[in-house]
CSV table of C-alpha atoms and ligand atoms in Angstrom, one decimal:
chain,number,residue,atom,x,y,z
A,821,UNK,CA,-1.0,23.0,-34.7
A,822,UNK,CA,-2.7,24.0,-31.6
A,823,UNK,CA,-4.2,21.1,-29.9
A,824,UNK,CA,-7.0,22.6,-27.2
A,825,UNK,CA,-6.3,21.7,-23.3
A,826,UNK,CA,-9.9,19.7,-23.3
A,827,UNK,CA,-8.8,17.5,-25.7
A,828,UNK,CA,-5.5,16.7,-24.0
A,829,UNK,CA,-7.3,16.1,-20.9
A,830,UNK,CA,-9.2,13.8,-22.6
A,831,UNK,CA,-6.4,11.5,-24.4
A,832,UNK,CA,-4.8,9.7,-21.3
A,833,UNK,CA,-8.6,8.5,-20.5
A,834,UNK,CA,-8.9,7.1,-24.0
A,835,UNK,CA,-5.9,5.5,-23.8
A,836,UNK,CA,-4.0,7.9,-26.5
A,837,UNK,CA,-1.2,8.8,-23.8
A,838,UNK,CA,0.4,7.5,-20.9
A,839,UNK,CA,1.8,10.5,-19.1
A,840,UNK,CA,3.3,7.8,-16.8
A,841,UNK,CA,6.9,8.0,-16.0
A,842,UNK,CA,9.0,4.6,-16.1
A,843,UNK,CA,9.8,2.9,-12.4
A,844,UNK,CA,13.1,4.6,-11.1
A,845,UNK,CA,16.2,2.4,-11.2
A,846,UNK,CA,16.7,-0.2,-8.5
A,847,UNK,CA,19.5,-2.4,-9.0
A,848,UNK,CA,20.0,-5.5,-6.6
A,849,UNK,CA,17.2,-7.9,-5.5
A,850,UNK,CA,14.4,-5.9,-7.1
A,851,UNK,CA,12.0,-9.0,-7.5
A,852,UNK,CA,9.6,-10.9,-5.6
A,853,UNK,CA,8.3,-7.6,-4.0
A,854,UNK,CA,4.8,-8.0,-3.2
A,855,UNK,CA,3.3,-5.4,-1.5
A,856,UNK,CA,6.4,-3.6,-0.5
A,857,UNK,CA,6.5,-1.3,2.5
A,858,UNK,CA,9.8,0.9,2.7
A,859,UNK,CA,11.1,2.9,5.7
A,860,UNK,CA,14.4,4.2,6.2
A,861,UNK,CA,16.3,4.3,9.4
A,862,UNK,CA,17.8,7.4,11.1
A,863,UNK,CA,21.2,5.8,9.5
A,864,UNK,CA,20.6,6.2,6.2
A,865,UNK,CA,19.5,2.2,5.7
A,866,UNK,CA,16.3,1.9,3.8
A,867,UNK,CA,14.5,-1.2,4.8
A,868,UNK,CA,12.5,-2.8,2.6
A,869,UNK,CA,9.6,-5.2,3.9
A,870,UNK,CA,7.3,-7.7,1.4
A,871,UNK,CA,4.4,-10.3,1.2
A,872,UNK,CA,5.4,-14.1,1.6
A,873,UNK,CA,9.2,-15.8,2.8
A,874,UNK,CA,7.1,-14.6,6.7
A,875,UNK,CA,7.5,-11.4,5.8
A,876,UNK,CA,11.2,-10.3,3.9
A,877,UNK,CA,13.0,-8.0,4.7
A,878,UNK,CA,15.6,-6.4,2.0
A,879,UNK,CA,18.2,-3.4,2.8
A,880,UNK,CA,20.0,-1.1,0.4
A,881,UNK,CA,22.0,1.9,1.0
A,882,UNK,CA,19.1,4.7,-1.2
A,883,UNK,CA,15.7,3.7,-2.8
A,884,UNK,CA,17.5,2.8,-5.8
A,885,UNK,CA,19.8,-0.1,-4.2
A,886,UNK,CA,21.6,-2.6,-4.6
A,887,UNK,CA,19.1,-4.3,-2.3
A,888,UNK,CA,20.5,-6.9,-0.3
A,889,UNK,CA,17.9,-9.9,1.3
A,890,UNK,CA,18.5,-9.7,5.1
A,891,UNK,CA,15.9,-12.5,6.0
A,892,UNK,CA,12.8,-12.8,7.4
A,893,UNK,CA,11.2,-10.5,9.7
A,894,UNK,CA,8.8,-13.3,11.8
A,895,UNK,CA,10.8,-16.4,11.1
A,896,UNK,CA,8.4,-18.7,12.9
A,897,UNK,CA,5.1,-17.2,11.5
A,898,UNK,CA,2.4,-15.3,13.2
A,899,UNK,CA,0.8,-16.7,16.6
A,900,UNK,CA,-2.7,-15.4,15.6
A,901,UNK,CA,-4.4,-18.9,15.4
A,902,UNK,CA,-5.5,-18.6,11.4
A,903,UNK,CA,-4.9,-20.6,8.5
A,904,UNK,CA,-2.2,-18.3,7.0
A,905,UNK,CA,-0.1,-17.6,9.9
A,906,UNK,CA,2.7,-19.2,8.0
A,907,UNK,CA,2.0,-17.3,4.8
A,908,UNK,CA,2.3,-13.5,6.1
A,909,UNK,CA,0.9,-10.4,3.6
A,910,UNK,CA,1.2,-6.8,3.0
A,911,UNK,CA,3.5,-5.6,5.9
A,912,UNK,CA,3.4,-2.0,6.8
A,913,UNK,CA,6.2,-0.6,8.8
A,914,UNK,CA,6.0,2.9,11.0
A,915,UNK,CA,8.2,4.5,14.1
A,916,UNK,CA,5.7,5.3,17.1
A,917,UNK,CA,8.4,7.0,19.6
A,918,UNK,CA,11.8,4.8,20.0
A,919,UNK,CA,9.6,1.7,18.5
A,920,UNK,CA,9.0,0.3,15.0
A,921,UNK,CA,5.4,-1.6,14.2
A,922,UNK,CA,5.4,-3.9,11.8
A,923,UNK,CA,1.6,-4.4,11.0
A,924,UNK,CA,1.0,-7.7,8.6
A,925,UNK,CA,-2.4,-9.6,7.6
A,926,UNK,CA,-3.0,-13.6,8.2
A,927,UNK,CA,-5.4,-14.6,5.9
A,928,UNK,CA,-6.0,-16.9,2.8
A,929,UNK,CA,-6.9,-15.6,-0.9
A,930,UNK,CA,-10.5,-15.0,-1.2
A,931,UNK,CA,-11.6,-15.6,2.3
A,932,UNK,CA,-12.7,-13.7,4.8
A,933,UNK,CA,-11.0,-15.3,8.2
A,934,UNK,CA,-8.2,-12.7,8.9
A,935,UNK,CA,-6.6,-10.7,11.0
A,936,UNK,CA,-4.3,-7.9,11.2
A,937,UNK,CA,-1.4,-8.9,13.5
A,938,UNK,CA,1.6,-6.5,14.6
A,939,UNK,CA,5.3,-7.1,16.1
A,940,UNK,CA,7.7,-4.6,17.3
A,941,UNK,CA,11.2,-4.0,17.2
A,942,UNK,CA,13.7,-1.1,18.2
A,943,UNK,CA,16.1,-1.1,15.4
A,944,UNK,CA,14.5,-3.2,12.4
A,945,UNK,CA,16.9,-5.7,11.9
A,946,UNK,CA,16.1,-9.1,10.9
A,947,UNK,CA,16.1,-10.8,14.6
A,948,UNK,CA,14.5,-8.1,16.8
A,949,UNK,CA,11.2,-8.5,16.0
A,950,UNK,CA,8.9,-9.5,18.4
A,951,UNK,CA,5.5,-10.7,17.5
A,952,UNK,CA,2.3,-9.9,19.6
A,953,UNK,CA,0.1,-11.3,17.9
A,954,UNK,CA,-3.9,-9.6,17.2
A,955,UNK,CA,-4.3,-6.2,16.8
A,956,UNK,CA,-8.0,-6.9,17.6
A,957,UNK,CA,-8.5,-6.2,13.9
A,958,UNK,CA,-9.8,-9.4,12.7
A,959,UNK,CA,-13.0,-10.3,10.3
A,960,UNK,CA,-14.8,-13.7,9.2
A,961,UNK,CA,-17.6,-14.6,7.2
A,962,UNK,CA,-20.6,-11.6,7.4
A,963,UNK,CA,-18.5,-8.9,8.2
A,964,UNK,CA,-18.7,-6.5,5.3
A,965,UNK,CA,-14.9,-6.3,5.4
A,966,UNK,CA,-11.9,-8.2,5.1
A,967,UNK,CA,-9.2,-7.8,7.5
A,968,UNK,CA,-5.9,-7.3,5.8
A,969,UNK,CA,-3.6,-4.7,4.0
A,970,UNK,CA,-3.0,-2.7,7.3
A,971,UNK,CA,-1.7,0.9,7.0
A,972,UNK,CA,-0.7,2.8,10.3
A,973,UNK,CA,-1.4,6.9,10.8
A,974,UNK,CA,-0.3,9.4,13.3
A,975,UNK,CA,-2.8,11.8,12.5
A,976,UNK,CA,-2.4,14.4,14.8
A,977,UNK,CA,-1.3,12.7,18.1
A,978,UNK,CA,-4.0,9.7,17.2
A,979,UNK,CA,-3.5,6.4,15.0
A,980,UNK,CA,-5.4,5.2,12.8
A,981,UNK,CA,-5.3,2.3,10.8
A,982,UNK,CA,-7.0,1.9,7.3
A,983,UNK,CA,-7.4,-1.5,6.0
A,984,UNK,CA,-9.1,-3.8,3.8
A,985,UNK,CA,-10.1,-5.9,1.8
A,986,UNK,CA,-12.7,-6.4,-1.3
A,987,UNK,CA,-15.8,-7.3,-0.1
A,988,UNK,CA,-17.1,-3.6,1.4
A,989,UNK,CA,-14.1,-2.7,0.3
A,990,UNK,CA,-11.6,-0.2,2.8
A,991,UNK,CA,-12.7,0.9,6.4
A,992,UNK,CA,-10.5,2.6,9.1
A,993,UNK,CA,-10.3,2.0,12.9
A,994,UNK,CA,-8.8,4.2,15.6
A,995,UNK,CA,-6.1,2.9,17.5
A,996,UNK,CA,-4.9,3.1,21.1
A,997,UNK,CA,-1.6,5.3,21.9
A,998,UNK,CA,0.1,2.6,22.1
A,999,UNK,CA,-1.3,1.1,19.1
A,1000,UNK,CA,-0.4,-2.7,19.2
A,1001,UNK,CA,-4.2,-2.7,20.2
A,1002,UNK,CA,-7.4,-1.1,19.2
A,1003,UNK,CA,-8.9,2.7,21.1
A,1004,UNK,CA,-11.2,1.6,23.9
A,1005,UNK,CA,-14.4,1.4,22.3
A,1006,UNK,CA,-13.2,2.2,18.7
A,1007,UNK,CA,-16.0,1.1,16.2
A,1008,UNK,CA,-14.9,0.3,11.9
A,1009,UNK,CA,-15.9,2.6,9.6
A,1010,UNK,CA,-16.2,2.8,6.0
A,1011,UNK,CA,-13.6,5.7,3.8
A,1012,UNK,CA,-13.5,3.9,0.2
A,1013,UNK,CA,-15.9,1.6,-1.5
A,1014,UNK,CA,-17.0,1.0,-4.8
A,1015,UNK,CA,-20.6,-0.6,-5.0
A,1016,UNK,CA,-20.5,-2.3,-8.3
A,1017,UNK,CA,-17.1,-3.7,-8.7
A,1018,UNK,CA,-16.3,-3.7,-4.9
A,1019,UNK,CA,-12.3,-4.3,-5.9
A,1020,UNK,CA,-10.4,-2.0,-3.5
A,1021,UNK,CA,-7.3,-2.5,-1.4
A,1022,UNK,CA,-4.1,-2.0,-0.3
A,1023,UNK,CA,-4.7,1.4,1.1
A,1024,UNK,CA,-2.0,3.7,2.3
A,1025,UNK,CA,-2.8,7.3,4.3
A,1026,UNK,CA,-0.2,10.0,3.6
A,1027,UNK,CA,-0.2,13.9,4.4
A,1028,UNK,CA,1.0,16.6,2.2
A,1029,UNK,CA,0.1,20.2,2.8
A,1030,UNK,CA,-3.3,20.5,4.1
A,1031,UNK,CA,-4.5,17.4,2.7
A,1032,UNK,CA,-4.6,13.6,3.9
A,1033,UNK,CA,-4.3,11.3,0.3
A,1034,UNK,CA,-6.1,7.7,0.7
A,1035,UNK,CA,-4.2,6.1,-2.3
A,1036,UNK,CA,-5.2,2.1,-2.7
A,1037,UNK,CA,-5.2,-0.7,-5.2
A,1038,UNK,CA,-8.3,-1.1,-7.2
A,1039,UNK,CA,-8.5,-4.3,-9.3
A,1040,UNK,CA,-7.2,-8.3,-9.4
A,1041,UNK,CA,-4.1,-8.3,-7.4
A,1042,UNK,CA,-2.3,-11.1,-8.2
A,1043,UNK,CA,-1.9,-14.9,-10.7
A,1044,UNK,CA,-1.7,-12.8,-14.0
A,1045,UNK,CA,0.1,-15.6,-15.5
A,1046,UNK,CA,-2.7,-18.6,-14.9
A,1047,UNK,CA,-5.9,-16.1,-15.3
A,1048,UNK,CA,-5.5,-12.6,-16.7
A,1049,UNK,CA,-8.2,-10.5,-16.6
A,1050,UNK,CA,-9.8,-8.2,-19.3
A,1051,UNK,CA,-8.1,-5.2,-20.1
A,1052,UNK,CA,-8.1,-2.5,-17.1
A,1053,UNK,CA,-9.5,-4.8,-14.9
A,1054,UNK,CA,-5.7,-5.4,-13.6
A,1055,UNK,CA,-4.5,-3.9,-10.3
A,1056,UNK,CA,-4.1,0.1,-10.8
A,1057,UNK,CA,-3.4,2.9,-8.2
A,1058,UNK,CA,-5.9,5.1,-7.0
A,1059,UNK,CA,-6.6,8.3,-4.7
A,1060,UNK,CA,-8.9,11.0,-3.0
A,1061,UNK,CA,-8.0,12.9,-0.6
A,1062,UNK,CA,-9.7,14.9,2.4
A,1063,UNK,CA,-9.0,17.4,5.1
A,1064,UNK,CA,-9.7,15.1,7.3
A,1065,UNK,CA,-8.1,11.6,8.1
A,1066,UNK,CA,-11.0,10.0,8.8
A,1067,UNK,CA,-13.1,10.7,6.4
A,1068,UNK,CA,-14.8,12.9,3.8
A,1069,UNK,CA,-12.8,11.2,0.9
A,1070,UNK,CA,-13.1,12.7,-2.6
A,1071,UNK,CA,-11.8,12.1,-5.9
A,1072,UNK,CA,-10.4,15.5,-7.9
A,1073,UNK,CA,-13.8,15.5,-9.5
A,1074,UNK,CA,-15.7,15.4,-6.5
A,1075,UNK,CA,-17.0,12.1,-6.2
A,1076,UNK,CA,-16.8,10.5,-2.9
A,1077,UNK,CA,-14.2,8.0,-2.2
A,1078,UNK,CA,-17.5,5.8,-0.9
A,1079,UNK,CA,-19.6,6.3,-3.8
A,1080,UNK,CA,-16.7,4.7,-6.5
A,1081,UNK,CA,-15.0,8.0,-6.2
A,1082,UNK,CA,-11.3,7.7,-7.0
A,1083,UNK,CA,-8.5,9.6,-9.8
A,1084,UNK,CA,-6.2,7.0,-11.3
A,1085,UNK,CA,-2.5,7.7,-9.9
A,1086,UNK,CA,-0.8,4.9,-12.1
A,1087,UNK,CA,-2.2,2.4,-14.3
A,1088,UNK,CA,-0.9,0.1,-16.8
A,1089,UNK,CA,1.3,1.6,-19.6
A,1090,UNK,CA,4.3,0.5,-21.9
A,1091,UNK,CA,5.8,-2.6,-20.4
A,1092,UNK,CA,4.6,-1.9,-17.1
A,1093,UNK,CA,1.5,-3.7,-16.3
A,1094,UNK,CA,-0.9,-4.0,-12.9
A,1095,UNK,CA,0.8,-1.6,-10.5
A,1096,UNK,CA,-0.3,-1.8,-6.9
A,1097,UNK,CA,0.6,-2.6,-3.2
A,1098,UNK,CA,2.0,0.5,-3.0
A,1099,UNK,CA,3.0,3.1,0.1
A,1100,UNK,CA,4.5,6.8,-0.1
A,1101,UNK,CA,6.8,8.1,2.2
A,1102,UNK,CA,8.7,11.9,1.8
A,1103,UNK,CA,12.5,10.9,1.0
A,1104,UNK,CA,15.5,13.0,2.1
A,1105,UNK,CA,16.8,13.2,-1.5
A,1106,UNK,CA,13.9,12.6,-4.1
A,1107,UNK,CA,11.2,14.4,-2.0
A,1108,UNK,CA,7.7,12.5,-1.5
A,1109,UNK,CA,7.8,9.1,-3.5
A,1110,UNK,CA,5.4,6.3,-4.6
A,1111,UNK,CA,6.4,2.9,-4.1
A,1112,UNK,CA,4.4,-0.1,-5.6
A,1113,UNK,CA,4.8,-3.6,-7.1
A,1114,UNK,CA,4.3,-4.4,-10.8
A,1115,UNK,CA,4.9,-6.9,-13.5
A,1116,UNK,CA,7.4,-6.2,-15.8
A,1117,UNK,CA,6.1,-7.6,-19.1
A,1118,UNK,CA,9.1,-8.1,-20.2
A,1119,UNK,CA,9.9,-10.5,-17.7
A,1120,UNK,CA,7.0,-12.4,-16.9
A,1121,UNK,CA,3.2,-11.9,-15.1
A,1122,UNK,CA,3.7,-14.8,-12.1
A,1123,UNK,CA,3.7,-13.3,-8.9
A,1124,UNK,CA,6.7,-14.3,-8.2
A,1125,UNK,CA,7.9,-12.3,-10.5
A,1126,UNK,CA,6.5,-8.8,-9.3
A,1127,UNK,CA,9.2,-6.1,-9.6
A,1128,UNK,CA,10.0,-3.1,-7.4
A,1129,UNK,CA,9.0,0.0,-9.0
A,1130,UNK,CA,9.4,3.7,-7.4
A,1131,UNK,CA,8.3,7.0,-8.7
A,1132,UNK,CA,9.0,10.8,-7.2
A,1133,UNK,CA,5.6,12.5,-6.8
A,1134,UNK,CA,4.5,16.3,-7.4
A,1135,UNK,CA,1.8,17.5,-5.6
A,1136,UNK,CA,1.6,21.0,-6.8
A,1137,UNK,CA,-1.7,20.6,-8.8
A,1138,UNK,CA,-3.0,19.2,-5.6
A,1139,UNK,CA,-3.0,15.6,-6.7
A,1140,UNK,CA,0.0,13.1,-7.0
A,1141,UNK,CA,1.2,12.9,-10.5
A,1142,UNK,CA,4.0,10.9,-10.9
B,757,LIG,C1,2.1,12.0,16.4
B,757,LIG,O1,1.8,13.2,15.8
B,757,LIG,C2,1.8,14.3,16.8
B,757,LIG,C3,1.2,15.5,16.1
B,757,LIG,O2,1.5,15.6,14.7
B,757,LIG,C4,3.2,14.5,17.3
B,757,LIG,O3,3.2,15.6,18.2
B,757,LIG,C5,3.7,13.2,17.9
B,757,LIG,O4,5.0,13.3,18.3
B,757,LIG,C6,3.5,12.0,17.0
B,757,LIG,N1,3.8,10.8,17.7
B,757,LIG,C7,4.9,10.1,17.5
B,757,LIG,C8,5.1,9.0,18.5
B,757,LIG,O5,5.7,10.3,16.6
């Protein structure tokens, strides 16, 4: 029987379908990932950063492992003065010339006293880092913001970096060449930002063709296994994309990224529940790949429990499918 194409578009939003594809492999440590970052090192060695233990880092010899704990990347905490400077989030790795960032947030769940801190190191191994504190991103109580989940981009010879938050959910802040510090005069603006449910996160700027892809988190994050929240109100990836980095953010129907705009990427389905945290990067072997945390319901929802997931993307249609 000939089902039409309208209907079929329709049955993933109802629920009918996933057209999800599992998490690839990962053998190894692949637990206790929060918020992963991944970047892989002109040797081959993919590096492996995540939320809590002051930031671990894990290595492995391909995305799929065996990862191997190396340590912690900031041993004695941030020197941003902040409740949470010992409890470090959402790292975000990049190469800027010879010279790796690591970005991280200090802050404490549900408030707003944070601040996006950064270290630097030439060859990522666990020892090298050197911590310098502020990036001058920073928020407190009355800023519409919240200062964490950084995410570094060269766009075109200047960086960017899009963060945030809940609250007024993710702005975007140009940074200096050297971008351990904020562009002289650079002012926060607004690229995602849904008015009712103000719920999104975890955002992560990637370019593919002629298109920059704002994917983030949209949903509760984190302690599935003490409160769990109603069904699709869990974490789940999200996108728009625009020509430009700095704004103009649509969803693939049009709506504007800061009008609720945003096209699912990967939501709950099978025993994979509240995917988020996630990052792309364009792999040697597997091409351009989504990276994420999740809870694998057959192992349990604490957050200590998060799993590494991974998922090759094709952007052929335009949007990431995975
Ligand atoms: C940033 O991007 C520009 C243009 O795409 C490139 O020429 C430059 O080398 C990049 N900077 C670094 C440090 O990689």
């Amino acid at each position: 029987m000939r089902i039409s194409t309208a209907i079929l578009a329709l049955l993933p939003s109802l629920g009918v379908v996933s057209g999800y594809a599992n998490p690839g492999a990962c053998s190894g440590t692949c637990t206790n990932t929060h918020d992963p970052s991944i970047i892989r090192r002109s040797d081959g060695t993919y590096f492996r950063f995540s939320t809590g233990g002051k930031i671990a880092v894990h290595t492995a010899p391909d995305i799929t492992g065996p990862w191997t704990y190396q340590g912690a990347a900031l041993p004695s905490g941030s020197k941003i003065n902040l409740a949470g400077n010992q409890d470090l989030w959402a790292p975000d790795v990049s190469l800027v010339g010879s010279t790796y960032y690591l970005y991280y947030s200090v802050s404490t769940f549900g408030v707003q006293d944070s601040a996006i801190g950064v270290a630097t190191s030439s060859s990522l191994d666990v020892g090298t880092w050197t911590d310098l504190g502020s990036t001058g991103i920073q928020s407190a109580s009355g800023k519409p913001y919240n200062a964490i989940d950084p995410n570094l981009i060269n766009a075109s010879g200047t960086y960017l970096i899009t963060f945030g938050s809940f609250w007024q959910d993710i702005y975007q802040v140009a940074m200096a060449s050297t971008p351990s510090t904020l562009a002289s005069g650079a002012s926060t603006y607004q690229v995602a930002y849904d008015p009712i449910k103000t719920d999104e996160e975890g955002s992560f700027v990637f370019k593919n063709g002629n298109y920059y892809y704002l994917f983030f988190s949209k949903g509760q994050c984190c302690g599935y296994d003490t409160s769990k929240p109603a069904a699709g109100g869990e974490y789940k990836i999200m996108v728009c994309r625009s020509t430009s980095a700095t704004g103009g953010y649509v969803d693939s129907t049009g709506t504007a990224c800061t009008n609720s705009g945003g096209t699912v990427v990967l939501e709950s389905h099978g025993t994979v529940y509240g995917p988020g945290g996630q990052g792309v990067y364009n792999d040697p072997t597997h091409g351009p790949i989504l990276y994420y945390h999740y809870v694998d319901t057959t192992i349990g929802y604490a957050d200590a429990q998060k799993q590494f997931g991974w998922n090759t993307i094709d952007f052929s249609s335009g949007w990431p499918v995975v």
